[in-house]
XYZ file of C-alpha atoms in Angstrom:
691
model
C -13.122 -39.096 35.885
C -9.443 -38.555 35.096
C -7.352 -36.601 37.611
C -5.038 -34.111 35.866
C -2.050 -32.080 37.109
C -0.991 -29.084 34.931
C 2.632 -27.975 35.314
C 3.128 -24.529 33.762
C 0.547 -21.734 33.907
C 1.572 -19.657 30.903
C -0.241 -19.278 27.589
C -0.495 -23.044 26.954
C -1.448 -23.866 30.537
C -4.178 -21.222 30.528
C -5.632 -22.682 27.324
C -5.667 -26.158 28.894
C -7.466 -24.861 32.003
C -10.182 -23.313 29.820
C -10.669 -26.538 27.855
C -10.552 -29.033 30.741
C -12.873 -27.051 33.024
C -15.556 -27.331 30.339
C -15.539 -31.156 30.288
C -17.023 -33.537 32.876
C -14.479 -36.269 32.132
C -11.450 -34.423 33.495
C -10.731 -33.010 36.972
C -7.824 -30.589 37.372
C -6.209 -31.507 40.694
C -3.816 -28.535 40.721
C -2.002 -25.993 38.562
C 1.731 -25.506 39.242
C 3.996 -22.617 38.218
C 7.094 -20.995 39.736
C 5.452 -17.590 39.202
C 2.759 -16.808 41.745
C 0.954 -14.425 39.397
C 1.143 -16.326 36.125
C -2.022 -15.970 34.041
C -2.919 -19.647 34.544
C -2.496 -19.399 38.346
C -5.007 -16.547 38.498
C -7.402 -18.461 36.228
C -7.115 -21.587 38.377
C -7.908 -19.638 41.534
C -11.026 -18.177 39.899
C -12.172 -21.734 39.125
C -11.446 -22.988 42.657
C -8.476 -25.129 41.587
C -5.498 -25.716 43.872
C -2.265 -23.940 42.911
C 1.367 -24.275 43.908
C 5.022 -23.767 43.028
C 6.376 -27.347 43.323
C 4.912 -30.192 41.297
C 6.754 -32.783 43.407
C 4.239 -32.281 46.248
C 1.467 -33.537 43.954
C 3.268 -36.300 42.021
C 1.895 -39.169 44.107
C -1.605 -37.760 44.560
C -3.300 -40.551 42.591
C -2.823 -38.755 39.265
C -3.938 -40.126 35.889
C -2.372 -37.462 33.671
C 0.402 -34.877 34.096
C 0.527 -32.174 31.424
C 3.927 -30.424 31.242
C 3.121 -26.964 29.794
C 6.352 -25.125 30.581
C 8.131 -26.182 27.383
C 11.273 -26.880 29.472
C 12.858 -30.201 28.442
C 14.601 -30.507 31.832
C 11.292 -30.203 33.692
C 9.687 -32.756 31.369
C 12.533 -35.189 31.983
C 12.276 -34.809 35.762
C 8.514 -35.393 35.667
C 8.902 -38.512 33.515
C 11.468 -39.940 35.894
C 9.481 -39.116 39.037
C 5.962 -40.110 37.908
C 4.257 -43.311 38.997
C 4.246 -45.935 36.281
C 0.492 -45.711 35.686
C 0.550 -41.877 35.261
C 0.611 -40.532 31.680
C 2.873 -37.515 30.956
C 1.939 -35.180 28.054
C 4.710 -32.820 26.824
C 4.361 -28.989 26.568
C 4.312 -28.888 22.752
C 0.742 -30.158 22.926
C -0.175 -27.233 25.176
C 1.304 -24.799 22.647
C -0.714 -26.338 19.812
C -3.876 -26.131 21.903
C -3.228 -22.459 22.644
C -2.779 -21.706 18.943
C -5.998 -23.569 18.106
C -7.883 -21.621 20.765
C -6.743 -18.317 19.285
C -7.681 -19.417 15.785
C -11.059 -20.611 16.999
C -11.819 -17.219 18.533
C -10.768 -15.458 15.330
C -12.935 -17.669 13.125
C -15.918 -17.380 15.470
C -15.620 -13.611 15.332
C -15.524 -13.720 11.542
C -18.595 -15.986 11.427
C -20.466 -13.618 13.757
C -19.569 -10.709 11.511
C -20.811 -12.525 8.387
C -24.062 -13.458 10.143
C -24.528 -9.849 11.225
C -23.932 -8.662 7.653
C -26.548 -11.071 6.318
C -29.112 -9.888 8.843
C -28.190 -6.286 8.059
C -28.900 -6.838 4.348
C -32.238 -8.508 4.974
C -33.229 -5.849 7.502
C -32.572 -3.080 4.994
C -34.538 -4.341 1.991
C -37.876 -2.633 1.423
C -39.844 -5.892 1.163
C -41.144 -7.632 4.265
C -39.869 -11.168 4.898
C -40.991 -13.933 7.278
C -39.274 -17.326 7.537
C -40.833 -20.338 9.323
C -39.508 -23.842 9.963
C -41.234 -27.073 8.947
C -43.609 -26.761 11.921
C -44.721 -23.250 11.046
C -42.715 -21.616 13.859
C -41.372 -18.163 12.966
C -37.563 -18.157 12.748
C -36.919 -14.739 11.225
C -38.749 -11.507 10.495
C -37.126 -8.384 9.079
C -37.769 -4.754 9.978
C -39.871 -4.074 6.877
C -42.219 -6.905 7.886
C -42.543 -5.415 11.381
C -43.383 -2.035 9.843
C -45.932 -3.389 7.346
C -47.695 -5.798 9.737
C -47.448 -3.477 12.725
C -46.326 -6.168 15.153
C -42.992 -6.154 17.034
C -40.365 -8.806 16.304
C -40.491 -10.088 19.879
C -44.147 -11.097 19.341
C -43.194 -13.120 16.229
C -40.071 -15.136 17.007
C -40.729 -18.728 18.177
C -44.503 -18.266 17.706
C -46.770 -20.126 15.273
C -47.239 -17.824 12.324
C -51.053 -18.212 12.308
C -51.134 -17.051 15.946
C -49.727 -13.691 14.851
C -51.178 -13.421 11.315
C -54.527 -15.161 11.521
C -55.083 -15.554 7.782
C -51.479 -16.497 6.893
C -51.231 -19.156 4.189
C -47.684 -20.275 5.088
C -49.019 -23.404 6.927
C -50.897 -24.353 3.715
C -47.685 -23.884 1.700
C -45.918 -26.261 4.125
C -48.658 -28.851 3.558
C -48.848 -28.533 -0.240
C -45.091 -27.918 -0.757
C -46.132 -25.583 -3.607
C -45.224 -21.963 -4.075
C -47.819 -19.186 -4.275
C -46.691 -16.221 -6.364
C -47.995 -12.619 -6.161
C -51.037 -13.361 -3.991
C -53.114 -10.595 -2.426
C -53.789 -10.569 1.302
C -55.523 -8.130 3.677
C -53.839 -7.891 7.061
C -55.573 -7.271 10.386
C -54.410 -3.644 10.265
C -56.312 -3.312 6.931
C -53.131 -3.045 4.904
C -53.203 -4.773 1.539
C -50.096 -6.659 0.550
C -48.901 -8.688 -2.387
C -46.999 -11.729 -1.179
C -45.030 -14.624 -2.600
C -44.794 -17.768 -0.448
C -42.179 -20.425 -1.176
C -41.486 -23.743 0.561
C -37.854 -24.478 1.492
C -36.883 -27.969 0.320
C -33.354 -29.311 0.618
C -31.440 -31.465 -1.861
C -32.851 -34.639 -0.249
C -36.386 -33.463 -1.016
C -36.994 -32.800 2.661
C -39.188 -29.891 3.724
C -37.234 -27.656 6.098
C -39.529 -24.639 6.170
C -41.040 -21.833 4.098
C -40.786 -18.103 3.687
C -42.931 -15.226 2.514
C -41.837 -12.036 0.818
C -44.400 -9.248 0.609
C -44.858 -5.582 -0.093
C -47.446 -2.966 0.761
C -49.301 -2.238 -2.498
C -49.901 1.359 -1.393
C -46.165 1.864 -1.976
C -46.000 -0.202 -5.141
C -45.439 2.832 -7.395
C -42.287 3.779 -5.527
C -41.127 0.218 -5.024
C -41.535 -0.572 -8.734
C -38.425 1.504 -9.356
C -36.350 -0.545 -6.947
C -34.848 -3.982 -7.452
C -36.405 -5.801 -4.532
C -37.904 -8.839 -6.188
C -36.714 -11.991 -4.407
C -36.134 -13.882 -7.640
C -33.914 -11.102 -8.989
C -31.971 -10.973 -5.712
C -31.448 -14.717 -5.847
C -30.261 -14.563 -9.447
C -27.959 -11.672 -8.606
C -26.406 -13.493 -5.628
C -25.920 -16.623 -7.702
C -24.313 -14.538 -10.432
C -21.897 -13.039 -7.892
C -20.882 -16.483 -6.649
C -20.520 -17.848 -10.167
C -18.404 -14.894 -11.304
C -16.161 -14.876 -8.224
C -12.456 -15.545 -8.766
C -12.454 -17.424 -5.456
C -12.952 -21.183 -5.886
C -16.063 -22.050 -3.839
C -17.489 -25.457 -2.916
C -20.615 -26.120 -0.796
C -21.745 -29.404 0.804
C -24.802 -30.324 2.889
C -24.832 -31.694 6.442
C -23.967 -35.184 5.152
C -20.945 -33.971 3.183
C -22.655 -34.310 -0.212
C -21.673 -31.729 -2.812
C -24.280 -29.030 -3.477
C -22.509 -26.424 -5.558
C -19.208 -25.384 -7.126
C -18.388 -22.316 -9.218
C -16.314 -21.981 -12.432
C -13.263 -20.836 -10.471
C -13.316 -24.172 -8.627
C -13.390 -26.035 -11.938
C -10.531 -23.920 -13.284
C -8.283 -24.666 -10.308
C -9.101 -28.350 -9.728
C -10.067 -29.478 -13.223
C -13.242 -31.069 -11.775
C -16.664 -30.341 -13.272
C -20.106 -30.147 -11.642
C -20.850 -33.767 -12.527
C -17.692 -34.798 -10.661
C -18.704 -32.974 -7.449
C -22.450 -32.329 -7.102
C -24.218 -35.247 -5.434
C -20.884 -36.907 -4.581
C -19.121 -37.237 -1.198
C -16.842 -34.393 -0.120
C -13.800 -36.677 -0.351
C -14.129 -37.168 -4.110
C -11.912 -34.189 -5.021
C -9.002 -34.917 -2.644
C -5.720 -36.387 -3.919
C -3.651 -35.932 -0.753
C -4.954 -34.996 2.708
C -8.215 -35.384 4.605
C -11.528 -33.743 3.746
C -11.857 -30.440 5.569
C -15.600 -30.438 4.826
C -16.029 -33.686 6.790
C -13.795 -32.418 9.595
C -15.837 -29.224 9.914
C -19.130 -31.143 9.835
C -17.856 -33.397 12.637
C -16.281 -30.724 14.845
C -18.645 -27.831 13.917
C -15.525 -25.652 13.910
C -14.046 -23.810 10.915
C -10.574 -24.550 9.589
C -8.263 -22.101 7.901
C -5.135 -22.255 5.741
C -4.949 -26.054 5.402
C -2.619 -27.218 2.631
C -3.719 -30.156 0.469
C -3.778 -31.454 -3.091
C -6.978 -31.777 -5.121
C -8.038 -33.184 -8.477
C -6.319 -35.638 -10.775
C -3.554 -33.102 -11.416
C -2.881 -32.938 -7.646
C -3.205 -29.158 -7.618
C -1.573 -27.644 -4.521
C -4.157 -25.472 -2.708
C -4.865 -23.707 0.584
C -8.332 -24.428 1.985
C -10.596 -22.429 4.297
C -13.831 -24.150 5.368
C -16.611 -22.795 7.603
C -19.708 -24.580 8.919
C -23.261 -23.444 8.112
C -25.238 -23.641 11.359
C -28.960 -22.843 11.556
C -30.729 -22.844 14.910
C -27.871 -24.769 16.447
C -28.037 -27.464 13.762
C -25.277 -27.889 11.218
C -26.702 -27.691 7.710
C -23.521 -27.963 5.684
C -20.238 -26.177 5.093
C -18.672 -23.752 2.624
C -15.095 -24.069 1.413
C -12.852 -21.593 -0.397
C -9.752 -22.810 -2.240
C -6.683 -20.750 -3.149
C -4.242 -21.941 -5.798
C -0.820 -21.941 -4.090
C 1.092 -21.806 -7.372
C -1.044 -18.896 -8.538
C -0.448 -17.054 -5.254
C 3.303 -17.541 -5.653
C 3.222 -16.421 -9.292
C 1.129 -13.338 -8.527
C 3.375 -12.408 -5.594
C 6.450 -12.726 -7.779
C 4.815 -10.740 -10.577
C 3.736 -8.014 -8.142
C 7.252 -7.754 -6.730
C 8.687 -7.522 -10.238
C 6.100 -4.927 -11.308
C 6.844 -2.778 -8.285
C 10.551 -2.923 -9.042
C 9.959 -1.944 -12.672
C 7.695 0.939 -11.666
C 10.228 2.227 -9.151
C 13.046 2.139 -11.700
C 11.378 3.088 -14.943
C 8.603 5.553 -14.372
C 8.952 9.304 -14.558
C 6.763 10.503 -11.715
C 6.642 14.252 -12.270
C 5.256 16.569 -14.956
C 5.545 20.294 -15.512
C 2.387 20.685 -13.395
C 4.432 19.537 -10.395
C 6.890 22.423 -10.768
C 5.667 25.270 -8.599
C 6.614 28.890 -9.255
C 5.424 31.931 -11.200
C 8.547 34.096 -10.913
C 10.069 35.236 -14.185
C 13.213 33.150 -13.487
C 11.201 29.974 -13.085
C 8.954 30.815 -16.032
C 12.044 31.163 -18.220
C 13.433 27.822 -17.040
C 10.053 26.139 -17.655
C 9.774 27.704 -21.107
C 13.238 26.425 -22.049
C 12.477 22.959 -20.639
C 9.201 22.676 -22.576
C 11.003 23.665 -25.767
C 13.698 21.098 -25.005
C 11.094 18.376 -24.410
C 9.857 18.748 -27.988
C 13.341 18.320 -29.498
C 15.754 15.360 -29.399
C 18.617 17.607 -28.245
C 20.694 16.686 -25.205
C 19.621 18.779 -22.211
C 22.011 20.025 -19.521
C 20.223 21.042 -16.319
C 22.291 23.442 -14.235
C 21.550 24.766 -10.799
C 22.406 24.483 -7.160
C 21.732 21.369 -5.130
C 18.100 21.177 -4.056
C 16.643 23.336 -6.833
C 14.716 20.462 -8.457
C 16.863 19.362 -11.376
C 15.539 15.795 -11.224
C 11.919 16.995 -11.294
C 12.752 18.940 -14.484
C 14.246 15.763 -15.977
C 11.064 13.791 -15.190
C 8.894 16.536 -16.667
C 10.957 16.800 -19.868
C 10.619 13.046 -20.429
C 6.863 13.068 -19.734
C 6.363 15.980 -22.142
C 8.359 14.326 -24.945
C 7.306 11.754 -27.531
C 9.217 9.154 -25.490
C 6.906 9.385 -22.483
C 5.466 5.899 -23.047
C 8.937 4.343 -22.940
C 11.388 3.872 -20.102
C 12.905 6.592 -17.967
C 16.149 5.493 -16.283
C 17.717 7.518 -13.464
C 21.437 7.278 -12.720
C 23.287 9.164 -9.992
C 26.836 9.183 -11.332
C 28.201 10.158 -7.924
C 26.477 7.290 -6.105
C 27.910 4.387 -8.152
C 31.477 3.238 -7.632
C 33.851 3.898 -10.524
C 34.672 0.179 -10.698
C 31.063 -0.793 -11.420
C 29.720 2.300 -13.197
C 30.889 1.236 -16.664
C 29.250 -2.200 -16.451
C 26.081 -0.616 -15.031
C 25.808 1.897 -17.872
C 27.004 -0.205 -20.809
C 26.433 -3.795 -19.606
C 28.889 -6.663 -19.951
C 29.451 -9.885 -21.847
C 29.689 -13.337 -20.287
C 33.096 -13.875 -18.719
C 34.016 -10.176 -18.869
C 35.166 -10.288 -15.252
C 35.017 -12.459 -12.176
C 31.417 -12.802 -11.020
C 29.859 -11.856 -14.376
C 26.475 -13.516 -14.935
C 26.128 -16.271 -17.492
C 24.915 -14.813 -20.752
C 26.077 -11.322 -19.765
C 23.845 -8.413 -18.784
C 22.472 -5.424 -20.630
C 23.329 -1.993 -19.274
C 21.142 0.957 -18.407
C 21.633 2.579 -21.835
C 20.258 -0.552 -23.513
C 17.422 -0.730 -20.993
C 16.507 2.883 -21.748
C 16.436 2.309 -25.516
C 13.663 4.377 -27.175
C 13.250 6.173 -23.841
C 15.272 8.626 -21.756
C 18.225 8.322 -19.402
C 18.933 10.946 -16.753
C 22.582 11.268 -15.713
C 22.639 13.256 -12.488
C 25.921 14.751 -11.215
C 27.522 14.150 -14.628
C 30.514 16.232 -13.537
C 31.509 13.377 -11.195
C 32.342 11.038 -14.104
C 36.009 10.160 -14.519
C 37.792 11.252 -17.681
C 37.712 7.643 -18.900
C 33.924 7.452 -18.466
C 33.550 10.895 -20.042
C 35.272 9.569 -23.171
C 32.883 6.608 -23.321
C 29.868 8.891 -22.838
C 31.147 11.125 -25.624
C 31.198 8.099 -27.939
C 27.551 7.372 -27.074
C 26.616 10.953 -27.928
C 28.569 10.952 -31.192
C 27.871 7.454 -32.515
C 24.556 6.548 -30.840
C 26.003 3.168 -29.916
C 27.585 1.433 -26.940
C 30.032 -1.448 -26.478
C 29.530 -3.781 -23.530
C 32.381 -4.417 -21.110
C 34.344 -7.379 -22.465
C 32.667 -7.074 -25.859
C 33.778 -5.830 -29.266
C 30.570 -5.448 -31.253
C 28.849 -2.050 -31.026
C 25.141 -1.998 -30.124
C 23.017 0.755 -31.668
C 20.769 2.646 -29.264
C 18.216 5.435 -29.517
C 18.202 7.206 -26.163
C 17.376 10.751 -25.110
C 20.124 11.898 -22.708
C 19.327 14.415 -19.978
C 22.190 15.474 -17.723
C 22.425 17.610 -14.605
C 25.131 19.136 -12.448
C 25.542 21.743 -9.754
C 29.268 22.109 -10.472
C 30.974 24.842 -12.507
C 31.839 22.871 -15.646
C 33.789 25.792 -17.094
C 36.131 25.756 -14.113
C 36.365 21.977 -14.356
C 37.482 22.343 -17.996
C 40.181 24.803 -16.957
C 41.356 22.385 -14.254
C 41.399 19.529 -16.820
C 38.861 17.459 -14.839
C 36.133 17.741 -17.478
C 36.476 17.225 -21.227
C 35.805 20.318 -23.279
C 34.490 18.300 -26.242
C 31.982 16.530 -23.961
C 30.961 19.902 -22.505
C 29.987 21.202 -25.941
C 28.035 18.014 -26.649
C 26.108 18.249 -23.390
C 25.631 22.014 -23.525
C 23.420 21.971 -26.628
C 20.433 23.039 -24.559
C 21.515 24.396 -21.148
C 18.713 25.190 -18.721
C 19.568 27.249 -15.661
C 17.236 26.407 -12.769
C 17.120 29.381 -10.420
C 17.969 29.026 -6.767
C 15.276 29.664 -4.192
C 16.989 32.935 -3.218
C 16.592 34.128 -6.827
C 12.853 33.435 -6.798
C 12.001 34.180 -3.187
C 8.560 35.454 -4.237
C 7.649 31.851 -5.170
C 7.561 30.940 -1.472
C 3.898 32.013 -1.375
C 3.098 29.170 -3.804
C 5.759 26.662 -2.728
C 4.960 26.598 0.986
C 1.213 25.642 0.667
C 2.214 22.953 -1.851
C 4.852 21.527 0.495
C 2.495 21.682 3.501
C -0.028 19.578 1.573
C 2.676 17.058 0.635
C 4.020 16.790 4.205
C 0.460 16.416 5.552
C 0.116 13.280 3.435
C 3.523 11.950 4.474
C 3.049 12.529 8.218
C -0.767 12.219 8.452
C -1.098 15.784 9.753
C -3.803 18.387 9.154
C -1.864 21.641 8.892
C -3.771 24.182 6.770
C -1.471 27.181 6.332
C 1.328 29.402 7.642
C 0.832 32.775 9.289
C 2.201 36.049 7.901
C 4.971 36.491 10.502
C 6.405 33.027 9.802
C 6.104 33.580 6.039
C 7.993 36.878 6.242
C 10.706 35.245 8.323
C 11.154 32.486 5.735
C 11.284 35.083 2.950
C 14.120 36.886 4.745
C 16.306 33.761 4.804
C 18.848 33.108 2.013
C 18.088 29.334 1.586
C 21.487 27.849 0.703
C 19.823 24.409 0.561
C 17.064 25.675 -1.758
C 13.714 23.812 -1.996
C 15.140 20.719 -0.320
C 16.064 22.801 2.718
C 12.669 24.539 2.680
C 10.866 21.180 2.743
C 13.112 20.037 5.587
C 12.399 23.172 7.630
C 8.621 22.888 7.106
C 8.697 19.164 7.917
C 10.557 19.778 11.170
C 8.116 22.543 12.103
C 5.081 20.327 11.456
C 6.525 17.344 13.342
C 6.836 19.339 16.545
C 3.433 21.032 16.259
C 0.623 19.816 18.504
C -1.882 17.582 16.728
C -4.651 20.158 17.188
C -2.613 23.040 15.707
C -3.407 23.851 12.080
C -1.317 26.975 11.362
C 2.480 27.147 11.291
C 3.682 30.050 13.403
C 7.084 31.639 13.869
C 7.605 29.724 17.132
C 7.390 26.450 15.203
C 10.160 27.359 12.737
C 13.508 25.780 13.731
C 16.625 27.930 14.075
C 18.095 28.883 10.701
C 21.669 29.874 9.963
C 21.664 33.584 8.972
C 23.212 34.381 5.636
C 26.402 36.302 5.365
C 25.927 40.031 4.918
C 26.573 41.116 1.354
C 27.854 44.588 0.545
C 28.286 46.366 -2.783
C 31.942 46.682 -3.669
C 33.400 49.815 -5.163
C 33.939 49.719 -8.901
C 37.402 48.408 -9.660
C 39.811 50.978 -10.940
C 41.195 50.259 -14.369
C 44.620 51.268 -15.535
C 45.448 52.160 -19.089
C 47.236 48.871 -19.649
C 44.006 46.818 -19.832
C 44.369 46.167 -23.557
C 41.919 47.299 -26.185
C 38.888 49.436 -25.460
C 36.664 46.388 -26.070
C 38.621 44.406 -23.461
C 38.233 47.216 -20.941
C 34.494 47.558 -21.677
C 33.932 43.813 -21.251
C 35.955 43.759 -18.050
C 33.950 46.636 -16.638
C 30.670 45.032 -17.782
C 31.573 41.736 -16.089
C 32.532 43.470 -12.847
C 29.461 45.683 -12.818
C 27.050 42.759 -13.462
C 28.666 40.823 -10.618
C 28.235 43.756 -8.254
C 24.573 44.326 -9.100
C 23.859 40.559 -9.025
C 25.432 40.313 -5.576
C 23.706 43.453 -4.303
C 20.324 42.001 -5.308
C 21.005 38.815 -3.342
C 21.538 36.796 -6.528
C 18.032 37.468 -7.823
C 18.297 37.531 -11.628
C 14.960 39.275 -12.199
C 15.841 42.167 -9.914
C 19.342 42.312 -11.410
C 17.998 42.534 -14.974
C 15.497 45.186 -13.912
C 18.189 47.327 -12.238
C 20.486 46.939 -15.259
C 17.521 47.821 -17.523
C 18.067 44.770 -19.758
C 15.887 41.738 -20.522
C 16.215 38.597 -18.451
C 17.270 36.716 -21.602
C 20.031 39.230 -22.205
C 21.190 38.850 -18.597
C 21.382 35.055 -18.941
C 23.412 35.505 -22.126
C 25.904 37.858 -20.451
C 26.177 35.689 -17.317
C 26.890 32.668 -19.483
C 29.393 34.690 -21.497
C 31.302 35.825 -18.390
C 30.642 32.531 -16.582
C 28.993 34.304 -13.676
C 27.381 31.930 -11.177
C 26.466 32.279 -7.548
C 28.841 29.408 -6.700
C 31.907 31.262 -7.985
C 31.042 34.706 -6.599
C 33.378 34.158 -3.653
C 36.221 34.751 -6.148
C 34.749 38.215 -6.731
C 34.130 39.124 -3.109
């Protein structure tokens, strides 16, 4: 018996203690670690093994092996120098490998137990009774249906001779004759009549290993006739599943002789059934050792082993598990994964995800919540715009949902099956925006890719491109965009040849473009090109009545994001939210609801006023007196228009910027109000000039 000293009682040392205490050929003299409560120290004490803090006290204690499991090179060097010449020193890396193997063993054993449990679960839940005996007629398995039909408990069957439990059983005769008996009638001792099929179990070497019987109570045959419980059909179905599996499967017997492969195995390796079945397990290996033979020898599964198989030396990952019956190994099952295919699929998946993120339009008009007249008008205009090729200009405050409108317009148009490209003009640096939008030719600038690169306009060809924050474009970029709108063509950076494109352009801004034109920061000619179909998206303050629909929708969305189960909001909290002026619009509303739900207890399902975070109160708005006009205002028409502009501003402000209420108080249609507000360039954002 070899005397062993273990230095280091961490993860690796603990694994070594577990392994060596199970063998009679090794005696652990002591376990050493500088930590008194290391996991290995505690384990050693439980096993009655000496422990200590200094290995030098044990170095001359007639040791055969010293295992250094600390992983410290300095400790290893000291041990090597101090050891007696006849003592073998094993470095800590071995301990680490052993620990990893122990963990993998436990994982694979757990998986094997689960698969065995699943198999028993299936057999225990079929309606037919089943009894399996070995070659000596000893019962190895009986399912629950058999217990129910025969009326004898499982504990009285297992490990008993079948004829001792079922006196007139013909399974012993089937073992002698090695012939199957199909659909035979039998009367049991409890007077139940059954129809049974008995089949001998013969392996590939023509050896009898047992027999089994499948039977059903004929009093239930009418009901069972409607169910697929015939053993032959089940066998065919299971074989069909294996044969149709995309996983490459190979099965060998206990001697490592091939029993079965499926088409997926042939596809990956290029080897046919004649190359594998009846041949040794090593026949398919080009580089590496046979994992089938290793598993048959060690009785332990292996996982994730890399090797090359077939004449083409296909690179594969192999998982192999043993098949053990009654403690005896009966073969092994291997599953192969094509490494090159895994790499290709991973790359393709990554590319597909990128394309989906960049090119899909996620929202439709069904995702736009609101039944107020302001929102209905905006939706009506957007749906009309979706059916025309006209350039759309989405206008509204930040957070009102301009991008959702852009998605919906694309998805409602005849371009919905083509690309949808989103560009935030304010988020891309001026120096790179031109090359991003229009692409570049090879050598256009330092760092340009070989062969050049197509821009986002080219990528969106036959689809739609959404230019958000279009007011942030420089005058130079505005001129280039104007050319795209006029000529339907682009010129790459560094290029001279125009490239024709067919792209639907949707733009959006929260800025006052009319003011920008006056300040010379936005081109007037581009404004008229973009303003073919302007759609004003109302602020949340203008459609405050939509909160009753918006809030439940947002609660449902946030529930999914945060895995919460909030059902609704109470009346007091709803009224409080309706009294707020929402300068951040729907984006702010979602933020407020999200913060409220985050701080709610997990068992709370209703948002209450106490959950709502502190909101900044809006500035009080008062109705100004009508401006006095002097007689030097110009013509009567000028004075009328000036008065009309001032009066609309006052009523709009007094109604907290709600266009529906403003139109109602002015006794004009909402369309007429939009026309007049556009005419006088009245927006909420420029009302501070009025106040």
